[in-house]
PDB file of C-alpha atoms in Angstrom:
ATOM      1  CA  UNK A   1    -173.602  89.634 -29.464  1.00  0.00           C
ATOM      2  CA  UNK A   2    -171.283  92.538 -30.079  1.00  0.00           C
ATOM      3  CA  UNK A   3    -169.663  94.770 -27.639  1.00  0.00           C
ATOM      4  CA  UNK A   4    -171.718  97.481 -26.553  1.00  0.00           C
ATOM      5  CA  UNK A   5    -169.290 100.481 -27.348  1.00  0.00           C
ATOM      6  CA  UNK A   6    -168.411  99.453 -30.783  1.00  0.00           C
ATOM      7  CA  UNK A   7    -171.950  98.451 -31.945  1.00  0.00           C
ATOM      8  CA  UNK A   8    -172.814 101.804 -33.729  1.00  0.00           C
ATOM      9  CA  UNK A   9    -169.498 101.686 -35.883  1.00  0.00           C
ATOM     10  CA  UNK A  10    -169.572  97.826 -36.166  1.00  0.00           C
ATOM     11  CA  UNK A  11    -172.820  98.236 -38.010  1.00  0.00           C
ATOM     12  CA  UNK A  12    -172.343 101.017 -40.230  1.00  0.00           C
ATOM     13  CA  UNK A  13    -168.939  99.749 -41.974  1.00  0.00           C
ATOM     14  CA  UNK A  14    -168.695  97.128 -44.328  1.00  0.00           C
ATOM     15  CA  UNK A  15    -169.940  93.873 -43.197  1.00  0.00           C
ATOM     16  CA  UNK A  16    -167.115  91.654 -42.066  1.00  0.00           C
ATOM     17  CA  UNK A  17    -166.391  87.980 -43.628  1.00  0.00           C
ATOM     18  CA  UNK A  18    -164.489  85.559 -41.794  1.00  0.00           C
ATOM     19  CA  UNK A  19    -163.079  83.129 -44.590  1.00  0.00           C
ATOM     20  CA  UNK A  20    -161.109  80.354 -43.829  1.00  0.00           C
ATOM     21  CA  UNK A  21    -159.491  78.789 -46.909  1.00  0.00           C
ATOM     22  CA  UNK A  22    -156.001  77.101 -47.426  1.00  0.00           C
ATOM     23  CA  UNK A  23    -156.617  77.301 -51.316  1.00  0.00           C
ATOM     24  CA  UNK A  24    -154.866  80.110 -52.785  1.00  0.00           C
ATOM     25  CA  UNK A  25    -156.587  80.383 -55.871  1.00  0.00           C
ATOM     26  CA  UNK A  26    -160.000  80.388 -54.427  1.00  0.00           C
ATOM     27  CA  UNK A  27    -159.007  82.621 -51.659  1.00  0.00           C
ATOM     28  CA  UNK A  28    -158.223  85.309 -54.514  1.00  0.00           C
ATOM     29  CA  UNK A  29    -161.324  84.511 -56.546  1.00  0.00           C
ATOM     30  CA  UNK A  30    -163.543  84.762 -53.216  1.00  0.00           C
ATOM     31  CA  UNK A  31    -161.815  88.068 -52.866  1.00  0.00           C
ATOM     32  CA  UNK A  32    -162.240  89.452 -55.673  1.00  0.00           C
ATOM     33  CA  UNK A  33    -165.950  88.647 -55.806  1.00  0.00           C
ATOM     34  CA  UNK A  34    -166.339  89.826 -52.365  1.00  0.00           C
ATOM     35  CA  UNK A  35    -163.724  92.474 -51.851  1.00  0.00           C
ATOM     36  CA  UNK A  36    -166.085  95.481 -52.760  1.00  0.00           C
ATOM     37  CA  UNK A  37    -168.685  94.756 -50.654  1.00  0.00           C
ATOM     38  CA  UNK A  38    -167.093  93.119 -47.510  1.00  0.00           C
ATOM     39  CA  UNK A  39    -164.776  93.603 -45.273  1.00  0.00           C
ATOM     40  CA  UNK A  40    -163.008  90.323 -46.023  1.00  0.00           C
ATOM     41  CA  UNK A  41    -160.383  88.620 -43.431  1.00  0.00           C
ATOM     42  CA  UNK A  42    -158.665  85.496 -44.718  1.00  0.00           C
ATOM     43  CA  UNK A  43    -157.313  82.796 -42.585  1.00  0.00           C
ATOM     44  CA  UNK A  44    -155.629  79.536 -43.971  1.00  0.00           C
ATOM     45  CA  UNK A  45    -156.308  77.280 -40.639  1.00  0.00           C
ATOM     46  CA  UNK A  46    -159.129  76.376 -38.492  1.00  0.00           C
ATOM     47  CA  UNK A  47    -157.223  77.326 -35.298  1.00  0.00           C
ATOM     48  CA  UNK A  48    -156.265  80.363 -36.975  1.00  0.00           C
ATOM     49  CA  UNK A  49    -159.860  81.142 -37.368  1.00  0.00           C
ATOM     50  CA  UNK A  50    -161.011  80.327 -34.125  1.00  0.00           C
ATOM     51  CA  UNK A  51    -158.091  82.514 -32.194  1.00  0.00           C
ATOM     52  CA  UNK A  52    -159.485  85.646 -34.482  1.00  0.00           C
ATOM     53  CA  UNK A  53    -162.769  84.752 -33.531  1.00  0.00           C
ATOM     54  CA  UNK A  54    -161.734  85.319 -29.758  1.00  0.00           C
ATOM     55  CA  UNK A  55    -160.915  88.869 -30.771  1.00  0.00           C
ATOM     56  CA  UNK A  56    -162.796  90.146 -33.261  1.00  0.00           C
ATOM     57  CA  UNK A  57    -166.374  90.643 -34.684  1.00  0.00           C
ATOM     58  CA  UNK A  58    -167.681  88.579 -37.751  1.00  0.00           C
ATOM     59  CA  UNK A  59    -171.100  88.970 -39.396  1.00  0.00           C
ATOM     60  CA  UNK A  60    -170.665  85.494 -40.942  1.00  0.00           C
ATOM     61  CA  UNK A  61    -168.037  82.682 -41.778  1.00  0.00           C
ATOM     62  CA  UNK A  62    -167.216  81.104 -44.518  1.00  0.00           C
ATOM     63  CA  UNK A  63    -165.194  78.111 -44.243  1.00  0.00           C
ATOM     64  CA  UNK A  64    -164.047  75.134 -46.468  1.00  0.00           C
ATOM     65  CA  UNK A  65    -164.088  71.502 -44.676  1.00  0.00           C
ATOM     66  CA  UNK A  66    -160.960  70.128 -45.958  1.00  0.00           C
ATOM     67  CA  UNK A  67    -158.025  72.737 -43.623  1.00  0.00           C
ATOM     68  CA  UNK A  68    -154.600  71.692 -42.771  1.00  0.00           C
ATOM     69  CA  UNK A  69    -155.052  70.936 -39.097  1.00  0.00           C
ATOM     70  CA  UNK A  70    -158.780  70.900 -37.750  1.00  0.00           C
ATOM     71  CA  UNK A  71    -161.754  70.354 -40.352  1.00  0.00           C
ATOM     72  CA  UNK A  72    -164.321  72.844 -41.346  1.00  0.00           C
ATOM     73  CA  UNK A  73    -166.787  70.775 -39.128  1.00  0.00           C
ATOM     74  CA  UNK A  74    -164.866  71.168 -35.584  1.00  0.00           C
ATOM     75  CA  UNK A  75    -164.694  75.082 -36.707  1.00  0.00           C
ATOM     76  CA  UNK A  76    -168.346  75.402 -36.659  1.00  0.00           C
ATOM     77  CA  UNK A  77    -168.999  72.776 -33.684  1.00  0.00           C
ATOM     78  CA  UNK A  78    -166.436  75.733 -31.931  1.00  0.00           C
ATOM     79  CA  UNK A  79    -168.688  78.804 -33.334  1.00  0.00           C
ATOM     80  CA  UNK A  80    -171.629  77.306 -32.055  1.00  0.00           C
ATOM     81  CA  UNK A  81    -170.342  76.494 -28.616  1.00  0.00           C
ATOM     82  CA  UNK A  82    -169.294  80.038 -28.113  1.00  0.00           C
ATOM     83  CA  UNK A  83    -172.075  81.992 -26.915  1.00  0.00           C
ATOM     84  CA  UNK A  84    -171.067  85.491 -28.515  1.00  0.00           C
ATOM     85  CA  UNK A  85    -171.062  83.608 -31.961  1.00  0.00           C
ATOM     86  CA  UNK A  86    -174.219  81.061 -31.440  1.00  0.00           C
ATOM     87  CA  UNK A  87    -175.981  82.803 -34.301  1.00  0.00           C
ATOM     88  CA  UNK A  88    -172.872  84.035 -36.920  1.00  0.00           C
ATOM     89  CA  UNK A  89    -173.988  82.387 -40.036  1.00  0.00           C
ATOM     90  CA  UNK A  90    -171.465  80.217 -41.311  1.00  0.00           C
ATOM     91  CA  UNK A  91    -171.658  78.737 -44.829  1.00  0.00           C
ATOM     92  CA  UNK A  92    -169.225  75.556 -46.104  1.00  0.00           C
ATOM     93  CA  UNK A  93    -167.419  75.928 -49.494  1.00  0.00           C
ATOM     94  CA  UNK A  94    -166.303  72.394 -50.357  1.00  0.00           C
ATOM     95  CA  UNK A  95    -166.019  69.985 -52.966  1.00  0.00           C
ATOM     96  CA  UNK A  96    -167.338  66.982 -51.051  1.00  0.00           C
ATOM     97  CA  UNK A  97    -170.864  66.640 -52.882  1.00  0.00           C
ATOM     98  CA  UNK A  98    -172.249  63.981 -50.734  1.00  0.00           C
ATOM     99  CA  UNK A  99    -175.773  64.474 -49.183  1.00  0.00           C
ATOM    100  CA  UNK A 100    -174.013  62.957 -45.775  1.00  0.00           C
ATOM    101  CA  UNK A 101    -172.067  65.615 -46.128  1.00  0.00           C
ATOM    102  CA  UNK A 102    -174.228  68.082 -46.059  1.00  0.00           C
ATOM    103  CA  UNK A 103    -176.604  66.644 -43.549  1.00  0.00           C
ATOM    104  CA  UNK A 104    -173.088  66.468 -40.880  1.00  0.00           C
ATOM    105  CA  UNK A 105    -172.489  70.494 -41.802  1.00  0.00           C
ATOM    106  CA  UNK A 106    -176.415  71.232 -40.766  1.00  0.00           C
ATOM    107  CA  UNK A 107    -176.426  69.133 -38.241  1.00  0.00           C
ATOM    108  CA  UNK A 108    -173.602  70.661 -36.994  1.00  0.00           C
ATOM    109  CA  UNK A 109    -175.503  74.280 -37.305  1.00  0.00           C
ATOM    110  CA  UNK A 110    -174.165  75.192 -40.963  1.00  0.00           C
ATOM    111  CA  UNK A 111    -176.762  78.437 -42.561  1.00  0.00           C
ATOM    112  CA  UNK A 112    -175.468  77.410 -46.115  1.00  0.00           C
ATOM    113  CA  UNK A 113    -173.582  74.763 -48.091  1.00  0.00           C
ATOM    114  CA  UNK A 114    -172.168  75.670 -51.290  1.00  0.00           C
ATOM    115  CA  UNK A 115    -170.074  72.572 -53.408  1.00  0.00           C
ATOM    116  CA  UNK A 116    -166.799  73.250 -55.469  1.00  0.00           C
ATOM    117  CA  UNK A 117    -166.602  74.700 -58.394  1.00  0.00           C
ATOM    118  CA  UNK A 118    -169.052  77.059 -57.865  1.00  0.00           C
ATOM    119  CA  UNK A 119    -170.585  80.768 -59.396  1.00  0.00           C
ATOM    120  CA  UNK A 120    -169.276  83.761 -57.312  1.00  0.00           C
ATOM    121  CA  UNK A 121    -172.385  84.957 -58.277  1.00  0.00           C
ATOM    122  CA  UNK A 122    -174.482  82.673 -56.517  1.00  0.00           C
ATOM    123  CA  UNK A 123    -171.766  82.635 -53.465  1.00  0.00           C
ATOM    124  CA  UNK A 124    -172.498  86.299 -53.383  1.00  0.00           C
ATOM    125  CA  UNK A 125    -176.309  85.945 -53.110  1.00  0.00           C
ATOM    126  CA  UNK A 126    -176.037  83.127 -50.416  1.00  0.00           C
ATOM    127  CA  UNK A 127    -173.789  85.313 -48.565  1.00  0.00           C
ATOM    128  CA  UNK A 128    -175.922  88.533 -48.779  1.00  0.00           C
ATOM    129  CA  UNK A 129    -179.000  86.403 -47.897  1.00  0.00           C
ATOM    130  CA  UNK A 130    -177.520  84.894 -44.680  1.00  0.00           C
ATOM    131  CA  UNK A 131    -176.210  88.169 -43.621  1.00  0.00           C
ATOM    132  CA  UNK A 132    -179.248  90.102 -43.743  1.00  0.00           C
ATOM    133  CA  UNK A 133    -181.019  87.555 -42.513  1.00  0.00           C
ATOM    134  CA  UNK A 134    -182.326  87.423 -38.932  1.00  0.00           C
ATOM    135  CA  UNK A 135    -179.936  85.125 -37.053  1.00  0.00           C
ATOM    136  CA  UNK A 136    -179.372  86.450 -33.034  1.00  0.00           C
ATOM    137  CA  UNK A 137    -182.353  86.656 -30.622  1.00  0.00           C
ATOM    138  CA  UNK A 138    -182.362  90.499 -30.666  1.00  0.00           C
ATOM    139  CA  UNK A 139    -182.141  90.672 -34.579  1.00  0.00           C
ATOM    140  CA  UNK A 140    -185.625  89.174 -34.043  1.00  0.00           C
ATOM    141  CA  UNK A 141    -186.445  91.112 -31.390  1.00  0.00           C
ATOM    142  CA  UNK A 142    -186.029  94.549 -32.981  1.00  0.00           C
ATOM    143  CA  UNK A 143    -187.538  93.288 -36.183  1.00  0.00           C
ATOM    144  CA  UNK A 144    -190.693  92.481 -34.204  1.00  0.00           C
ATOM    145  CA  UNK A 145    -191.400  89.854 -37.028  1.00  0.00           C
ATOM    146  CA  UNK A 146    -190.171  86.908 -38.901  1.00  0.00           C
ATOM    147  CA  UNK A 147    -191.288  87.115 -42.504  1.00  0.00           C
ATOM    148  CA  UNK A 148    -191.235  84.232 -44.938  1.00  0.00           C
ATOM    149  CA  UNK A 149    -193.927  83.896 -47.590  1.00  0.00           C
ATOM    150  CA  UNK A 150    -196.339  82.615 -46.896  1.00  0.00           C
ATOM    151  CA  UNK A 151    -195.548  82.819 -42.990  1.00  0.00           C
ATOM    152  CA  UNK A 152    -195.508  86.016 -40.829  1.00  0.00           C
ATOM    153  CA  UNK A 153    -194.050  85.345 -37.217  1.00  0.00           C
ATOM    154  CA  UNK A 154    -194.789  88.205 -34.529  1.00  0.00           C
ATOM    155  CA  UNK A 155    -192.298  88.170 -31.937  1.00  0.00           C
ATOM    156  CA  UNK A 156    -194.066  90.842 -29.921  1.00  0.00           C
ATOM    157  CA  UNK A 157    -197.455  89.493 -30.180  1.00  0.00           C
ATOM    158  CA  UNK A 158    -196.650  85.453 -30.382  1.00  0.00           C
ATOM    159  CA  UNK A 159    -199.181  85.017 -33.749  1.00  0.00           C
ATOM    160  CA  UNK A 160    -198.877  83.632 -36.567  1.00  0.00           C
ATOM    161  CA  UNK A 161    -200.232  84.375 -39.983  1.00  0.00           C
ATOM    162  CA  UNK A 162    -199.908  82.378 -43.069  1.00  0.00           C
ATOM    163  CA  UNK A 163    -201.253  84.137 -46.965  1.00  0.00           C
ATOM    164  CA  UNK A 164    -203.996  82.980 -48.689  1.00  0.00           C
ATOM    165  CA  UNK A 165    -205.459  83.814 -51.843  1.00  0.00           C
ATOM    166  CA  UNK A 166    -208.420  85.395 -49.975  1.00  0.00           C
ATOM    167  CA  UNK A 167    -206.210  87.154 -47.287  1.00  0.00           C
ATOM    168  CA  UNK A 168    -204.556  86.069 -44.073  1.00  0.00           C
ATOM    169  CA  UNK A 169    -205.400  83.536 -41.662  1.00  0.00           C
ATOM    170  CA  UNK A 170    -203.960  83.314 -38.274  1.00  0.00           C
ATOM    171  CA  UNK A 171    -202.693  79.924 -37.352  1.00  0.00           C
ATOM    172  CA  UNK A 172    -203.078  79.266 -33.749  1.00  0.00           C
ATOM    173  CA  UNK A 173    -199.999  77.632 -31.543  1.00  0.00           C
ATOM    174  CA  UNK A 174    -199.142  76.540 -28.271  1.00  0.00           C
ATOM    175  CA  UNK A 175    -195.952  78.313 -26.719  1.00  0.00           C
ATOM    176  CA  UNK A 176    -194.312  75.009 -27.752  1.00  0.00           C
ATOM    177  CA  UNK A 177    -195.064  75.318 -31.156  1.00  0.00           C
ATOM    178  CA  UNK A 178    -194.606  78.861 -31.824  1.00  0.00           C
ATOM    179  CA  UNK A 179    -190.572  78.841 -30.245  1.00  0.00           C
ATOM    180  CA  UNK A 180    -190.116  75.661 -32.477  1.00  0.00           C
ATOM    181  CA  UNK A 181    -191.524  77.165 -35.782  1.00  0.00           C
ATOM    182  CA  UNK A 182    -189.957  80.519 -34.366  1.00  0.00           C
ATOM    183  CA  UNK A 183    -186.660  78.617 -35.041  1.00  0.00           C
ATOM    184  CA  UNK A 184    -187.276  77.069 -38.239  1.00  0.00           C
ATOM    185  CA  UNK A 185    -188.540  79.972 -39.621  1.00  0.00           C
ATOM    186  CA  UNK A 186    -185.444  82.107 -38.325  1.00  0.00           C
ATOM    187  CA  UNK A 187    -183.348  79.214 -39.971  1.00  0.00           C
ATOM    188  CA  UNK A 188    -184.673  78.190 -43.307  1.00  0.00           C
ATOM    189  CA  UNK A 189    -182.874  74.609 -44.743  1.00  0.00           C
ATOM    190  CA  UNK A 190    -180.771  74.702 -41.356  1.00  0.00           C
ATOM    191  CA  UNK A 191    -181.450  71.013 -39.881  1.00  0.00           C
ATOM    192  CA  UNK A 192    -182.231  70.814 -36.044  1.00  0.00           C
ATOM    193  CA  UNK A 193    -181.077  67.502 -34.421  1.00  0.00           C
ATOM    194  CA  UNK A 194    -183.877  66.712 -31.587  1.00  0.00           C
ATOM    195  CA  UNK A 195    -181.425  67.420 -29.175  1.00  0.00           C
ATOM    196  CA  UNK A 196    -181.070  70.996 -30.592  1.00  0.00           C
ATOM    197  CA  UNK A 197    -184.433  71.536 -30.233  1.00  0.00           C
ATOM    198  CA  UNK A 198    -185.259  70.115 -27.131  1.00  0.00           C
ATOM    199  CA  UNK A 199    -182.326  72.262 -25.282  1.00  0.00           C
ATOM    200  CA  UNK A 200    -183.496  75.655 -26.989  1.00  0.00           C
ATOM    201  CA  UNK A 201    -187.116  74.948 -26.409  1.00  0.00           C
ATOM    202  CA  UNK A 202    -187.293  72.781 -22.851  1.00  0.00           C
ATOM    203  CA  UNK A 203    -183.812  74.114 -21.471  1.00  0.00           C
ATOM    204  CA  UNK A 204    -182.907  71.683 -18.799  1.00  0.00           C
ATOM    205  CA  UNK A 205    -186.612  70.049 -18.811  1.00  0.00           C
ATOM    206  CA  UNK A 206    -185.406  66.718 -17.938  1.00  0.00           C
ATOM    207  CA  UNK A 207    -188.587  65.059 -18.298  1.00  0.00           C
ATOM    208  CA  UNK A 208    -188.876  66.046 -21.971  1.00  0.00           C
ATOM    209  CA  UNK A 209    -188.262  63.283 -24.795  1.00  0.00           C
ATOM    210  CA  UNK A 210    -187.231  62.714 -28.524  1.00  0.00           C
ATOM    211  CA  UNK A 211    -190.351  61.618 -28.716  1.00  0.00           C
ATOM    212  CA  UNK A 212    -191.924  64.787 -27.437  1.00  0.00           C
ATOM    213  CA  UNK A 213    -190.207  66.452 -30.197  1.00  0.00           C
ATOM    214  CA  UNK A 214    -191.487  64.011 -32.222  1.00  0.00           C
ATOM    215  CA  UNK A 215    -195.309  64.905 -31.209  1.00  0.00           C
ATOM    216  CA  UNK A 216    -194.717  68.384 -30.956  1.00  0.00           C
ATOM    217  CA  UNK A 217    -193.401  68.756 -34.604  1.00  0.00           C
ATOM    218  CA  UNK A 218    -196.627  66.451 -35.712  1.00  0.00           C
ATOM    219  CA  UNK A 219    -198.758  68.735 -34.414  1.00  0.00           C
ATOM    220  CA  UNK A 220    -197.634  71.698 -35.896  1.00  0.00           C
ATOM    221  CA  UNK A 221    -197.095  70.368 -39.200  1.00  0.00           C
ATOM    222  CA  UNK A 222    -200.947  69.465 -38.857  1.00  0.00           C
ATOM    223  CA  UNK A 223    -201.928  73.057 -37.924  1.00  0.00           C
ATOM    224  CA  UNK A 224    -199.655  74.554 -41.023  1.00  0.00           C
ATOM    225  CA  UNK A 225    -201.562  72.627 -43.865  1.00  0.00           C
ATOM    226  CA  UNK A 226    -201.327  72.792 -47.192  1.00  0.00           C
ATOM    227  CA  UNK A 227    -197.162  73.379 -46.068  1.00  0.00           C
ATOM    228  CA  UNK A 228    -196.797  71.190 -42.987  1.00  0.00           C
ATOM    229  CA  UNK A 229    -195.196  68.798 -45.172  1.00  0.00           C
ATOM    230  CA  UNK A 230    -192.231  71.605 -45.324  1.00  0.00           C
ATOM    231  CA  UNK A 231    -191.083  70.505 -42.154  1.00  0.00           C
ATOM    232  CA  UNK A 232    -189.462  67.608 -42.907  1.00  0.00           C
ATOM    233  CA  UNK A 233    -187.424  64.586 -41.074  1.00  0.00           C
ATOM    234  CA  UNK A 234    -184.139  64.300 -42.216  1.00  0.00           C
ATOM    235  CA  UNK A 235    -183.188  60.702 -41.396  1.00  0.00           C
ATOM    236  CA  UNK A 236    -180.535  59.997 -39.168  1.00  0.00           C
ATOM    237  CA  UNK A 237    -180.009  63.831 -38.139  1.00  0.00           C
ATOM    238  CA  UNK A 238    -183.102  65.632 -37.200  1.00  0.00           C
ATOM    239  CA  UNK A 239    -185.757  68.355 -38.842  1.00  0.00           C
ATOM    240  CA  UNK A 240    -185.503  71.050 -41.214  1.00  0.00           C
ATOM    241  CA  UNK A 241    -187.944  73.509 -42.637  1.00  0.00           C
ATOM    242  CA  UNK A 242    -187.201  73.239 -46.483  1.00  0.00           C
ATOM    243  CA  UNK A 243    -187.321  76.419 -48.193  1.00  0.00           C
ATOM    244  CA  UNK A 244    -187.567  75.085 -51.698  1.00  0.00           C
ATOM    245  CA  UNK A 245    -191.112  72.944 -50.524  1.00  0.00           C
ATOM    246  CA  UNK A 246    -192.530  75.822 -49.405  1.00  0.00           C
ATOM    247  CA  UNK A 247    -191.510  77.898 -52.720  1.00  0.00           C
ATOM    248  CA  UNK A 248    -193.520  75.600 -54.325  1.00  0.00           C
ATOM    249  CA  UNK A 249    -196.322  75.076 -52.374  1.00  0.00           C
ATOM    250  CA  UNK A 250    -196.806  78.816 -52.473  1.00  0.00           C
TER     251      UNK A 250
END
C-alpha cells in the first residue's frame, strides 16, 4: 500500500490525516483537536485532495461532502478506484443528516459518517478507531486474525469462532462465506452494494448473480445465529454488518 523504502519511517511517525474542508472555522477546531496526535494536512478542494493523494501517504481521510468544485462523494468514489488507497479509511463530516445520505457515503465505501455540529471528542475516537483498525489485505494478513466480539476470524487457518457463555464454538463456512464475512467483519457498519461483493469475492465470475449474493448472505446469516440478523439488507444499496446489533446481542 505504501512504498517499500519509506514503510519503516511511515509507520513510526505520527499518523497522517488527510482533511479536506473549505470551512475555516472547523478546519481550526479539527486541528486543534487533532493537531497533537496527527500529522494533519488540510486541503480546501476535492481536486486538491486527490492531486496530494497522487503523492503522498495518508492513513485515513476525512472529508466534508459539500467542497467548492467536486463533492465529498466523487473524492471517495476516486480513493476507492485507486488501488494504492482501496483500503484508506475515509470518514464524512457533514451537516446533511439524511439517512440517504448516509447510505450514498457507504455505498460509496465511506468507514465513518459523522453529522455537523459534532464533539471533537467523539471525532477523535472515530478517527482513532478507523485508523487502528484493520483495513488493507496485509493489515489482516500480519494480524493473522480479525477480532470482533463475539467473532474471531483466522486468516491463517480460515475458522471461525464465535463466544459463548460456555466457551467457543467454531462456526463452520464455505470459502464463499468465510471471504464475505471476512469483509464485513474487516468493515463493521461499512455497506457492501452486491456488486461490491460479488467483484471482491467472484472476481470476473461471470456466471455469478445478485441473487447468488443473495443466497450466499442467507446462508451465513443462518450459520451465525443468535447474530445472523446483524447482517442486514440495507434497501436500495446493499448489506452491512451492524455493529450496534451485534453490541447488543452480545
Amino acid at each position: 500500500m505504501f512504498k517499500k523504502d519509506s514503510d519503516k519511517t511511515f509507520m513510526e511517525a505520527k499518523k497522517r490525516v488527510l482533511l479536506v474542508e473549505d470551512g475555516k472555522d472547523h478546519q481550526m477546531i479539527i486541528k486543534a483537536s487533532l493537531g497533537s496526535e496527527f500529522d494533519l494536512t488540510c486541503v480546501e478542494t476535492g481536486q486538491k485532495a486527490l492531486e496530494v493523494l497522487v503523492d503522498e501517504s495518508f492513513h485515513l481521510v476525512i472529508t466534508d461532502i459539500m467542497l467548492p468544485d467536486i463533492d465529498g462523494f466523487e473524492v471517495c468514489k476516486e480513493i476507492r478506484k485507486d488501488a494504492k488507497h482501496s483500503h484508506l479509511p475515509v470518514i464524512f463530516i457533514s451537516s446533511k443528516k439524511e439517512s440517504q445520505d448516509k447510505l450514498l457515503a457507504f455505498a460509496l465505501g465511506a468507514n465513518d459518517y459523522v453529522v455537523k455540529p459534532f464533539d471533537m471528542g467523539e471525532l477523535l475516537a472515530r478517527v482513532k478507531a478507523n485508523i487502528h483498525r484493520p483495513h488493507s489485505t496485509e493489515d489482516t494478513e500480519e494480524s493473522e486474525s480479525i477480532r470482533l466480539a463475539p467473532f474471531e476470524l483466522s486468516t491463517s487457518t480460515h475458522r471461525v469462532f464465535i463466544d459463548r457463555q460456555d466457551g467457543k464454538d467454531e462456526i463452520l463456512l464455505t470459502k464463499t462465506e468465510l471471504l464475505i464475512f471476512q469483509m464485513f467483519l474487516g468493515h463493521p457498519d461499512r455497506v457492501y452494494s452486491r456488486a461490491q461483493i460479488l467483484e471482491k469475492v467472484w472476481g470476473s465470475d461471470v456466471s455469478v448473480t445478485d441473487r447468488t449474493v443473495d443466497t450466499h448472505i442467507s446462508k451465513l446469516r443462518t450459520k451465525l445465529k443468535p447474530f445472523g440478523s446483524c447482517i442486514e439488507p440495507v434497501h436500495g444499496f446493499g448489506y452491512r454488518l451492524n455493529l450496534k446489533k451485534i453490541q447488543k446481542a452480545a
